[in-house]
XYZ file of C-alpha atoms in Angstrom:
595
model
C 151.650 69.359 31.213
C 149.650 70.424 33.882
C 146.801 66.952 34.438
C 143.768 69.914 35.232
C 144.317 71.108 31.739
C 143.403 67.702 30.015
C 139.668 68.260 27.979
C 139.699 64.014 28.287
C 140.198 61.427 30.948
C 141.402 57.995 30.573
C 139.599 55.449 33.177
C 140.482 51.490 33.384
C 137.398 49.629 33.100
C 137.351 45.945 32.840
C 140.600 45.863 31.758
C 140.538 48.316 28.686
C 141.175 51.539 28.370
C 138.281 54.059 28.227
C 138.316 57.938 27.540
C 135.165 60.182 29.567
C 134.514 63.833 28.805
C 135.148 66.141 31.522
C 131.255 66.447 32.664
C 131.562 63.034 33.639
C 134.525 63.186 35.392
C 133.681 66.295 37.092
C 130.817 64.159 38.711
C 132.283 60.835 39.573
C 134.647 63.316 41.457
C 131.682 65.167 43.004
C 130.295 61.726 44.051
C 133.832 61.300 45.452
C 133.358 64.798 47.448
C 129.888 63.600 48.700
C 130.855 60.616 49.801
C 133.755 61.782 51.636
C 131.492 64.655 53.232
C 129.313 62.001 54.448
C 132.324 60.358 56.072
C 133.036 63.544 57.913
C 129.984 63.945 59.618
C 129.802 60.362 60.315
C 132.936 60.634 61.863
C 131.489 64.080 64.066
C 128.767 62.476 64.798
C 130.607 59.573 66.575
C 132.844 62.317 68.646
C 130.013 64.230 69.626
C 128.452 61.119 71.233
C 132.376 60.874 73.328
C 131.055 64.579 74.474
C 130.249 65.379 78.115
C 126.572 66.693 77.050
C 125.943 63.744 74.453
C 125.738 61.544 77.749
C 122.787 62.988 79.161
C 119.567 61.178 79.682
C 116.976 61.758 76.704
C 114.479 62.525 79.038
C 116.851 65.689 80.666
C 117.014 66.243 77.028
C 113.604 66.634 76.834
C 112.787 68.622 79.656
C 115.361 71.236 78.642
C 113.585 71.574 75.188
C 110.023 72.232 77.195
C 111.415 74.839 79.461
C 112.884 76.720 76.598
C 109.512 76.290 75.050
C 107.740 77.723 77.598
C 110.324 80.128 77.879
C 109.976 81.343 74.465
C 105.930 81.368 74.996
C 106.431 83.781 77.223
C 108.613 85.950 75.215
C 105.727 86.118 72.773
C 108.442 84.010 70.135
C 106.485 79.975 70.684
C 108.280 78.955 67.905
C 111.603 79.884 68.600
C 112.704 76.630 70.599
C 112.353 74.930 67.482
C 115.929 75.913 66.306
C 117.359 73.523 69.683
C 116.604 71.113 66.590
C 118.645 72.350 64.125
C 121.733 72.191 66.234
C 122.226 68.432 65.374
C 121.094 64.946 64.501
C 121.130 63.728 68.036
C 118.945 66.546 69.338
C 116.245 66.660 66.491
C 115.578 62.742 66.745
C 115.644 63.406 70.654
C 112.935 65.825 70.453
C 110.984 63.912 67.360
C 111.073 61.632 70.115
C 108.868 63.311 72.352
C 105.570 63.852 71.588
C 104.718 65.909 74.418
C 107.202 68.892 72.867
C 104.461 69.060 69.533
C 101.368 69.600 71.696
C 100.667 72.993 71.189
C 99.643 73.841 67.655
C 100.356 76.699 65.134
C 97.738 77.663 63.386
C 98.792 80.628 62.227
C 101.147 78.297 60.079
C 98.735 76.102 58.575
C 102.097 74.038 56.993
C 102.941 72.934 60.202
C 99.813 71.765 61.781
C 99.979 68.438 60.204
C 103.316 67.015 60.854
C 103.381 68.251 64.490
C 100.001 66.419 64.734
C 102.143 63.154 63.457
C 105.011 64.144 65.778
C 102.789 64.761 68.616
C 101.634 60.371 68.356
C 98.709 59.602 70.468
C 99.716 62.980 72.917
C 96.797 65.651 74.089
C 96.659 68.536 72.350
C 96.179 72.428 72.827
C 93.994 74.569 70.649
C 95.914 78.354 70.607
C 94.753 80.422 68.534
C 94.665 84.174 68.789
C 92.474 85.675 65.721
C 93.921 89.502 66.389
C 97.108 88.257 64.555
C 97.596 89.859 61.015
C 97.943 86.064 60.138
C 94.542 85.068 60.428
C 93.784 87.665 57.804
C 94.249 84.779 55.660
C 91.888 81.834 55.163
C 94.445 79.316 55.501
C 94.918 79.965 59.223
C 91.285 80.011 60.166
C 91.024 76.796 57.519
C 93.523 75.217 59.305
C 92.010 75.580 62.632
C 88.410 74.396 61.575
C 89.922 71.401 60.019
C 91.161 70.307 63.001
C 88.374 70.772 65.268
C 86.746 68.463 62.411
C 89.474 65.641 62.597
C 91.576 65.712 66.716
C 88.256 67.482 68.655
C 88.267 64.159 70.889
C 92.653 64.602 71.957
C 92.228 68.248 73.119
C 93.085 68.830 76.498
C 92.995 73.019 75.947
C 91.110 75.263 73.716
C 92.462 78.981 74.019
C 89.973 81.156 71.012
C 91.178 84.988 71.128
C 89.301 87.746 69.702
C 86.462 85.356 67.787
C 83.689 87.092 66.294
C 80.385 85.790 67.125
C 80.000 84.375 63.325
C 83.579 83.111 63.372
C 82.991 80.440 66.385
C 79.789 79.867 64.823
C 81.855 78.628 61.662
C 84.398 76.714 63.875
C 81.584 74.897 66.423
C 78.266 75.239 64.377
C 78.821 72.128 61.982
C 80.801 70.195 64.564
C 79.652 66.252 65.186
C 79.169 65.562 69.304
C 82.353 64.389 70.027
C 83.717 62.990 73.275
C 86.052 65.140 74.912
C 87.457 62.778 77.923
C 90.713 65.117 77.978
C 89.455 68.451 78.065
C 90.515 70.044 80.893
C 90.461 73.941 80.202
C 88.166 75.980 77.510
C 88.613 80.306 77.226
C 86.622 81.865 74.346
C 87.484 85.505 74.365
C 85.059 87.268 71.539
C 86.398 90.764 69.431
C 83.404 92.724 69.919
C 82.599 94.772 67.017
C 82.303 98.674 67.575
C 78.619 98.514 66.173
C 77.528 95.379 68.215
C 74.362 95.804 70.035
C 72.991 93.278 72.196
C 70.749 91.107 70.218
C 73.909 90.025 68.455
C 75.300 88.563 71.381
C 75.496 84.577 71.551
C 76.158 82.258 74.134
C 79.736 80.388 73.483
C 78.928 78.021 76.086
C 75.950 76.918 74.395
C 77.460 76.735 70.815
C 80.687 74.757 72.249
C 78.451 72.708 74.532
C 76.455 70.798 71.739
C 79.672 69.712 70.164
C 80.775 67.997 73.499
C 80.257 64.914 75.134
C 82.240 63.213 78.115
C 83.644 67.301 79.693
C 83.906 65.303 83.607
C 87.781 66.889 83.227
C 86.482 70.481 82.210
C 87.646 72.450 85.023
C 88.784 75.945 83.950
C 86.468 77.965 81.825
C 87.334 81.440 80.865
C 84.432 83.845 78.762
C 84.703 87.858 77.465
C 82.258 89.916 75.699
C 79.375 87.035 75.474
C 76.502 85.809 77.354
C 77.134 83.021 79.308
C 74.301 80.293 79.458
C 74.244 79.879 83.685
C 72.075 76.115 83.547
C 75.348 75.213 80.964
C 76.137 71.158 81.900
C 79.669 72.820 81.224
C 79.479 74.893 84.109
C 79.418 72.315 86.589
C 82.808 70.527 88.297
C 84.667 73.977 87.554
C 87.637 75.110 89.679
C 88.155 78.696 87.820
C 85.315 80.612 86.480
C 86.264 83.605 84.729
C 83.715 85.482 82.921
C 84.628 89.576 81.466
C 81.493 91.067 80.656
C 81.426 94.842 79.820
C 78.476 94.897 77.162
C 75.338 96.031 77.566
C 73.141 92.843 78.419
C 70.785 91.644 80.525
C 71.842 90.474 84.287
C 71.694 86.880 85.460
C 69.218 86.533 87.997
C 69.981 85.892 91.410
C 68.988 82.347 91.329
C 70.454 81.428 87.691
C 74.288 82.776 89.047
C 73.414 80.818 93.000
C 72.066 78.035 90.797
C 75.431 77.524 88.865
C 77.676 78.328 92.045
C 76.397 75.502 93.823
C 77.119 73.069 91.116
C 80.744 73.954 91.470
C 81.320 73.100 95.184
C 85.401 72.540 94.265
C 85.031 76.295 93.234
C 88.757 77.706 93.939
C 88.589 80.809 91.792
C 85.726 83.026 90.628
C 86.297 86.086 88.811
C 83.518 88.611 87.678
C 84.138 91.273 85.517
C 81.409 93.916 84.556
C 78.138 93.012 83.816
C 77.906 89.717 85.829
C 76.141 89.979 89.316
C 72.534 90.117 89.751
C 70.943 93.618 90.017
C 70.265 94.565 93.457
C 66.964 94.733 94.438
C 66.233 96.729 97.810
C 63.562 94.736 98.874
C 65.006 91.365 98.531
C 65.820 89.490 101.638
C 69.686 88.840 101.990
C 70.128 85.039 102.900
C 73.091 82.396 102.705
C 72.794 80.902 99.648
C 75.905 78.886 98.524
C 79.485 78.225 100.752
C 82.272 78.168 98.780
C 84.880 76.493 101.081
C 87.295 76.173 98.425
C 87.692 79.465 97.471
C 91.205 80.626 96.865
C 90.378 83.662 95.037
C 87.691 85.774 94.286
C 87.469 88.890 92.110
C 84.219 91.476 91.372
C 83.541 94.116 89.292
C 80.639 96.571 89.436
C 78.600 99.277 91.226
C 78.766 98.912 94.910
C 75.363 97.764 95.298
C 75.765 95.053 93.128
C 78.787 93.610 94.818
C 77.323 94.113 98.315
C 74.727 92.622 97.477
C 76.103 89.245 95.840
C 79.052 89.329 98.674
C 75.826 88.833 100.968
C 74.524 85.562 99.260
C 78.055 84.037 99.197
C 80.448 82.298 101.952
C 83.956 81.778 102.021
C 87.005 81.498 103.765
C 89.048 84.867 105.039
C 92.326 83.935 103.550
C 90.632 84.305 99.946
C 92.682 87.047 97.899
C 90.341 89.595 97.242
C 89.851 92.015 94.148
C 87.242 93.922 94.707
C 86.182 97.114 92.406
C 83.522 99.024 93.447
C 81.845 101.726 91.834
C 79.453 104.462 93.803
C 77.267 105.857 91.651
C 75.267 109.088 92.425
C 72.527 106.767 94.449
C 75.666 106.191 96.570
C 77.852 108.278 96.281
C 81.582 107.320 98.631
C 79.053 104.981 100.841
C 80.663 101.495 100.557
C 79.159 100.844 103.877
C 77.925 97.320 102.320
C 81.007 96.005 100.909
C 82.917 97.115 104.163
C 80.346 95.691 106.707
C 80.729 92.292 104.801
C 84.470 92.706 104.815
C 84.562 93.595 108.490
C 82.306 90.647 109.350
C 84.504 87.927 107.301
C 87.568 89.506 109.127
C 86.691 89.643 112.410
C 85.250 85.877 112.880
C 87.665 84.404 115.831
C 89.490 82.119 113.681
C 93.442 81.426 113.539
C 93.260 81.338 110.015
C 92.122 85.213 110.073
C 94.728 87.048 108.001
C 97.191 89.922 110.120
C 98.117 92.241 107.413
C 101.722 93.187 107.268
C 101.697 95.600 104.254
C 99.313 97.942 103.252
C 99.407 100.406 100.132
C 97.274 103.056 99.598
C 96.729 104.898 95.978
C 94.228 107.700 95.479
C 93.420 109.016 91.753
C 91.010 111.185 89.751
C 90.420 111.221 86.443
C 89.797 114.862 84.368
C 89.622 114.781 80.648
C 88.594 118.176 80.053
C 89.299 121.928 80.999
C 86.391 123.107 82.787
C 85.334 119.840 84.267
C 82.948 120.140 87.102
C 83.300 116.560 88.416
C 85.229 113.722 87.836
C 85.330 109.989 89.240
C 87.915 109.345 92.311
C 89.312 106.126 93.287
C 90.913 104.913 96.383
C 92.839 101.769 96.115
C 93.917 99.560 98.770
C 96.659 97.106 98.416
C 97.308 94.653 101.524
C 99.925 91.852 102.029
C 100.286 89.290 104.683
C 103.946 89.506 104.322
C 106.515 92.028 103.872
C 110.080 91.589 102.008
C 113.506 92.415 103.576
C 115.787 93.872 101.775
C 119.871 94.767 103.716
C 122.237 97.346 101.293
C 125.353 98.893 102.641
C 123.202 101.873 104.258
C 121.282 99.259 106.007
C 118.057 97.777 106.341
C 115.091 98.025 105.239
C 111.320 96.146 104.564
C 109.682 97.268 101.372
C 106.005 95.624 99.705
C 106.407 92.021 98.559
C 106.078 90.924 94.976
C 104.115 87.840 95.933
C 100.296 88.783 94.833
C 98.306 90.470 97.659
C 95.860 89.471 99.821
C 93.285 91.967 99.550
C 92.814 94.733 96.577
C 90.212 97.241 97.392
C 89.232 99.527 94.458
C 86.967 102.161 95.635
C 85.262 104.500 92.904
C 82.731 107.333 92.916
C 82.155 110.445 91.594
C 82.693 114.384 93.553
C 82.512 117.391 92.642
C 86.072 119.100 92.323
C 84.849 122.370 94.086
C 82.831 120.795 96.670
C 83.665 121.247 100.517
C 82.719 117.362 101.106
C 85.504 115.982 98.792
C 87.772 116.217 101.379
C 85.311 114.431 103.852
C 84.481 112.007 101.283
C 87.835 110.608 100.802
C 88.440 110.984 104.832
C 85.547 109.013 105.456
C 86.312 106.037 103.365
C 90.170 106.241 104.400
C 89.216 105.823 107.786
C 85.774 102.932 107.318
C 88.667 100.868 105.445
C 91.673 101.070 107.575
C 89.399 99.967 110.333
C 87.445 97.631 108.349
C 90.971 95.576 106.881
C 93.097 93.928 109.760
C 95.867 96.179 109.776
C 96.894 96.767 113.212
C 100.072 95.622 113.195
C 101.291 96.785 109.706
C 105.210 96.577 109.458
C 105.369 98.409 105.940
C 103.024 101.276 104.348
C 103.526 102.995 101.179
C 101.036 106.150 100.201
C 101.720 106.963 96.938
C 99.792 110.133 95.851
C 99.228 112.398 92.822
C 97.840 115.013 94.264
C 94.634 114.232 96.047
C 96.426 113.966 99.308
C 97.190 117.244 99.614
C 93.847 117.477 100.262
C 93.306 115.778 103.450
C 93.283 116.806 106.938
C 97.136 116.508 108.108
C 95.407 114.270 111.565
C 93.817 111.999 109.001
C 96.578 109.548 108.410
C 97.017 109.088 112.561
C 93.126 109.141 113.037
C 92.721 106.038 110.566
C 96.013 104.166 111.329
C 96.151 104.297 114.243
C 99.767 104.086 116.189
C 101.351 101.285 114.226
C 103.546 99.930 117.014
C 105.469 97.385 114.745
C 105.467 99.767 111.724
C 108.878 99.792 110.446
C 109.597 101.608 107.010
C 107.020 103.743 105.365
C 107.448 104.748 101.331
C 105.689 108.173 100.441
C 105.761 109.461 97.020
C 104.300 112.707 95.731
C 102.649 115.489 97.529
C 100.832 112.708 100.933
C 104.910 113.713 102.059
C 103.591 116.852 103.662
C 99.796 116.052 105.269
C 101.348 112.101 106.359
C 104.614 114.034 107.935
C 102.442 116.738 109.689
C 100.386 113.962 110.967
C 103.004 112.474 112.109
C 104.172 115.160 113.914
C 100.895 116.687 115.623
C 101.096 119.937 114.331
C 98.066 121.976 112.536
C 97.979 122.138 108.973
C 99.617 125.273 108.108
C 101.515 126.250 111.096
C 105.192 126.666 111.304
C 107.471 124.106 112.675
C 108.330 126.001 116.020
C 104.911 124.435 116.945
C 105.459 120.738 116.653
C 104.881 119.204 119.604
C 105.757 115.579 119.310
C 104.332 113.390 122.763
C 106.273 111.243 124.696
C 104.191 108.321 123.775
C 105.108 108.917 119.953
C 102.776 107.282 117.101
C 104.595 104.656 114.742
C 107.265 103.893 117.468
C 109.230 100.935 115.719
C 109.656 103.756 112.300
C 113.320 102.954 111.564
C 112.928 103.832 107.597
C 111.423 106.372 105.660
C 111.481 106.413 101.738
C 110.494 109.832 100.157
C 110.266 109.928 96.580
C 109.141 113.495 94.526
C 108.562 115.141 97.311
C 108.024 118.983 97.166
C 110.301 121.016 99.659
C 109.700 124.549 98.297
C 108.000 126.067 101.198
C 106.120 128.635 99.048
C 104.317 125.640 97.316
C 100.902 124.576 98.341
C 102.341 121.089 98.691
C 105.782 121.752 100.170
C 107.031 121.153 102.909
C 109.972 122.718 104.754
C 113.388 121.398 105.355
C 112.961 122.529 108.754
C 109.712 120.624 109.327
C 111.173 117.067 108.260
C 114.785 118.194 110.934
C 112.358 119.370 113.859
C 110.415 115.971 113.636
C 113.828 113.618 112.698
C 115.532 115.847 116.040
C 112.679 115.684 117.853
C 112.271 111.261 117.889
C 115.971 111.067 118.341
C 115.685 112.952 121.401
C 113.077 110.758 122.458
C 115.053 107.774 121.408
C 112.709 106.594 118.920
C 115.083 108.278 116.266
C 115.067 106.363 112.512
C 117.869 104.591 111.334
C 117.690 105.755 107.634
C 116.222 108.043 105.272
C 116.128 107.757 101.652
C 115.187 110.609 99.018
C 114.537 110.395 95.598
C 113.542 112.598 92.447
C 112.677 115.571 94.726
C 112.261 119.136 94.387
C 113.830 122.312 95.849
C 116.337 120.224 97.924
C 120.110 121.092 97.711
C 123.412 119.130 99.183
C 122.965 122.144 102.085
C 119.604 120.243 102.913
C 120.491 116.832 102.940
C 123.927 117.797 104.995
C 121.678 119.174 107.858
C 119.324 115.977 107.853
C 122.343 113.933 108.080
C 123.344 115.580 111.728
C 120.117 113.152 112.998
C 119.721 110.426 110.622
C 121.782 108.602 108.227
C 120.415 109.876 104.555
C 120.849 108.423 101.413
C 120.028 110.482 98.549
C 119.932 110.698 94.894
C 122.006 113.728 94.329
C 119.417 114.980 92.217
C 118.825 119.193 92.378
C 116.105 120.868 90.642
C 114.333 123.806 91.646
C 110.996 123.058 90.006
C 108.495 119.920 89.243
C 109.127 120.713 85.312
C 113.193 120.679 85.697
C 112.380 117.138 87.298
C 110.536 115.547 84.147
C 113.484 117.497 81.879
C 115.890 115.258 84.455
C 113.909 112.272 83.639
C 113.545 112.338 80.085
C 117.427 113.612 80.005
C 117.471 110.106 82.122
């Protein structure tokens, strides 16, 4: 008889014979199972201590668990690294461990605020907490938050608010105690403007945060958007970074409240100004040195060019500052940036040796038109400039292309012209011309001109008038239609004229070119932009014969070129080319979507 068939069981206890129904015997033997489960992992647990990564230092541990923190952060997953805890025993009490690793807060899961504030021990804390998500739709989140403020204010070290409403940091800092912040190192308040919002709803975070804290010496970042900052703020003092977006329609600071506040932040290394910032200009003040910076690392302003001229003129700094300047010319001044430049070419020409050499230098144009029928539409001219250059060696050889690294100088020139006028192509001449000689770009080994059409505009002798000759320039990238006027310039010839009448001189402009990158390019002679095989062979021939030939030339994404082409360009250079043949600019976005 099979023993699992039995209804009873007969146990020996104490020395007599005792029957148990099969419910209880079913769980002593589960207790059995349990207990010999427990065993098992007991007995894992002690081999994975014998294995190679078990025998790493906590604190290795520890920083592996941060990086893939901060790696998940900026995957937009924070959370994520969590599950290196769930692998096993030894790594979750490792990271319990650690109280730095619980620092950063989610509030936008209430449920785990409180026992990664208990994990976190005695640790400084960061306040994260971005409003937009569809998470703080619900008044636990924003609960949550407020709470704490109420109970850790005094162990934050960072306080991050996005998209606040005016009434919701009222709610968070309104009711607050003064509490001493010792810690706090970094504050950004970044407000969600309502559509409707008019002015006299703005309020001034600084001043709201400000009477909730005591002790800020360690405050040194401080990052505002869409609100009025108060400029005589005891928290804008110390600072390092200033950041402060304002796009809303509100009142300037006066010259004197923005000096005022500049001065008490002589350890100033970054000051960026977005919209709505600088003091109006006023025509008949008198433009004096106000405040030095010497700290400055890098400086950013947005506005009309009168307003950043002017400001530029009350502040000092050093030349190696990275620069973001956008400058808008309204009808008052139309494309004369004559005081940005003249402050530019001042800074740039001082006899130092810590004056920058630009090595790369890109230059965008674009216009924007919204509507059919559009009379005029606001042009920009953007100028990108690098101190360095990167170097790059594939099997068709080598090459020097812009570097990633962030640039030294970003010029963003705005205004508005007329798209029929005869001046527009003066206009953008001019400025060309003012900035190339206004930057310190002399000795440029790269330049990329990257055009959608306003190029094709411009005076062929343009590109040579403002460059100049380049005599270290070694690779230049051209996309869109500046292929044509840039190669005609190159090549001396008339706009228009035929390529029997290039006449190249024996002192030849750009004479270190040894690469040139040409990417949608038109080569259909009948188009207004194109330009002929024949042209680009005459001027290749022409600086081999004058041994000054290139070493490589690259095509991309063009139109109207065939195999035939490239096999004739390859008789003077060595081209490398895409293999791509289309006949028209509209087979070329069917080959890219078919990409």
């Amino acid at each position: 008889m099979d023993p699992s068939q039995d209804i009873v069981a007969v146990t020996l206890r104490e020395g007599s014979l005792q029957v148990i129904s099969d419910d209880e015997a079913r769980h002593n033997i589960d207790k059995e199972i349990q207990h010999l489960y427990e065993s098992i992992r007991a007995l894992k647990s002690r081999r994975n201590m014998h294995s190679p990564i078990s025998k790493l230092p906590a604190e290795l541990f520890a920083t592996i668990f941060a990086l893939s923190r901060e790696e998940m952060k900026s995957r937009a997953k924070p959370w994520r690294w969590i599950k290196l805890t769930h692998v096993c025993r030894q790594w979750r009490e490792m990271a319990n461990n650690f109280p730095s690793l619980w620092t950063s807060l989610p509030f936008d899961r209430p449920r785990w605020v409180t026992e990664m504030v208990k994990r976190s021990q005695t640790a400084r804390l960061s306040v994260n907490a971005d409003l937009s998500s569809r998470t703080w739709l619900q008044d636990a989140s924003f609960e949550s938050l407020q709470n704490f403020l109420g109970c850790h204010l005094s162990r934050v070290q960072d306080i991050y608010i996005n998209q606040v409403t005016a009434e919701q940091l009222a709610t968070l800092f309104g009711d607050l105690p003064s509490t001493s912040v010792p810690h706090l190192r970094s504050l950004r308040v970044i407000e969600s403007k309502p559509a409707n919002t008019t002015p006299d709803v703005f309020i001034d975070p600084i001043a709201l945060v400000e009477k909730c804290l005591r002790d800020t010496d360690s405050l040194k970042r401080v990052e505002v958007a869409c609100m009025v900052p108060g400029w005589d703020s005891a928290l804008l003092r110390g600072l390092t970074h200033l950041t402060i977006h304002n796009h809303g329609i509100v009142q300037r600071p006066s010259q004197g409240q923005l000096i005022s506040a500049l001065r008490r932040m002589p350890s100033l290394q970054l000051l960026h100004l977005h919209g709505i910032v600088l003091p109006k200009y006023e025509s008949s003040a008198t433009t004096t040195v106000s405040v030095h910076l010497s700290k400055l690392e890098s400086l950013l302003l947005t506005d009309t060019t009168l307003e950043v001229g002017n400001f530029l003129g009350q502040i000092r700094f050093p030349p190696t500052v990275r620069i973001h300047l956008e400058c808008t010319g309204w009808p008052r001044t139309r494309s004369d940036f004559s005081n940005v430049l003249s402050y530019l070419r001042g800074l740039y020409s001082t006899p130092q040796s810590t004056n920058p050499m630009f090595r790369s230098l890109q230059i965008t144009p674009s216009q924007i038109i919204n509507r059919p029928g559009q009379i005029s539409s606001p042009l920009t001219l953007q100028f990108t400039a690098w101190t360095s250059f990167s170097e790059s060696t594939d099997p068709a050889g080598r090459f020097l292309s812009l570097p990633t690294t962030p640039p030294s100088v970003v010029l963003s020139l705005r205004w508005y012209s007329h798209l029929e006028s005869p001046i527009r192509r003066d206009e953008m001449r001019n400025v060309l011309t003012d900035v190339c000689q206004t930057l310190p770009c002399q000795s440029l080994a790269v330049l990329a001109l990257e055009s959608n059409g306003l190029f094709g505009e411009i005076e062929p002798d343009t590109f040579i008038h403002s460059l100049g000759t380049q005599p270290e320039l070694h690779s230049v990238h051209l996309t869109g239609n500046v292929v044509k006027p840039f190669l005609l310039s190159l090549s001396s010839a008339e706009h228009g004229q035929g390529p029997s009448t290039l006449n190249l001189p024996h002192t030849t402009s750009l004479p270190s070119l040894c690469y040139i990158s040409i990417r949608r390019a038109q080569f259909d002679p009948s188009h207004k932009a194109g330009l002929p095989i024949d042209t680009l062979y005459d001027y290749l021939k022409r600086r081999a014969e004058l041994s000054v030939g290139l070493d490589r030339v690259d095509l991309e994404e063009c139109v109207y070129l065939s195999a035939d082409d490239v096999a004739v360009l390859d008789e003077v250079v060595t081209v490398v080319w895409d293999n791509v043949e289309v006949e028209c600019e509209e087979d070329l976005v069917e080959y890219e979507k078919d990409l």
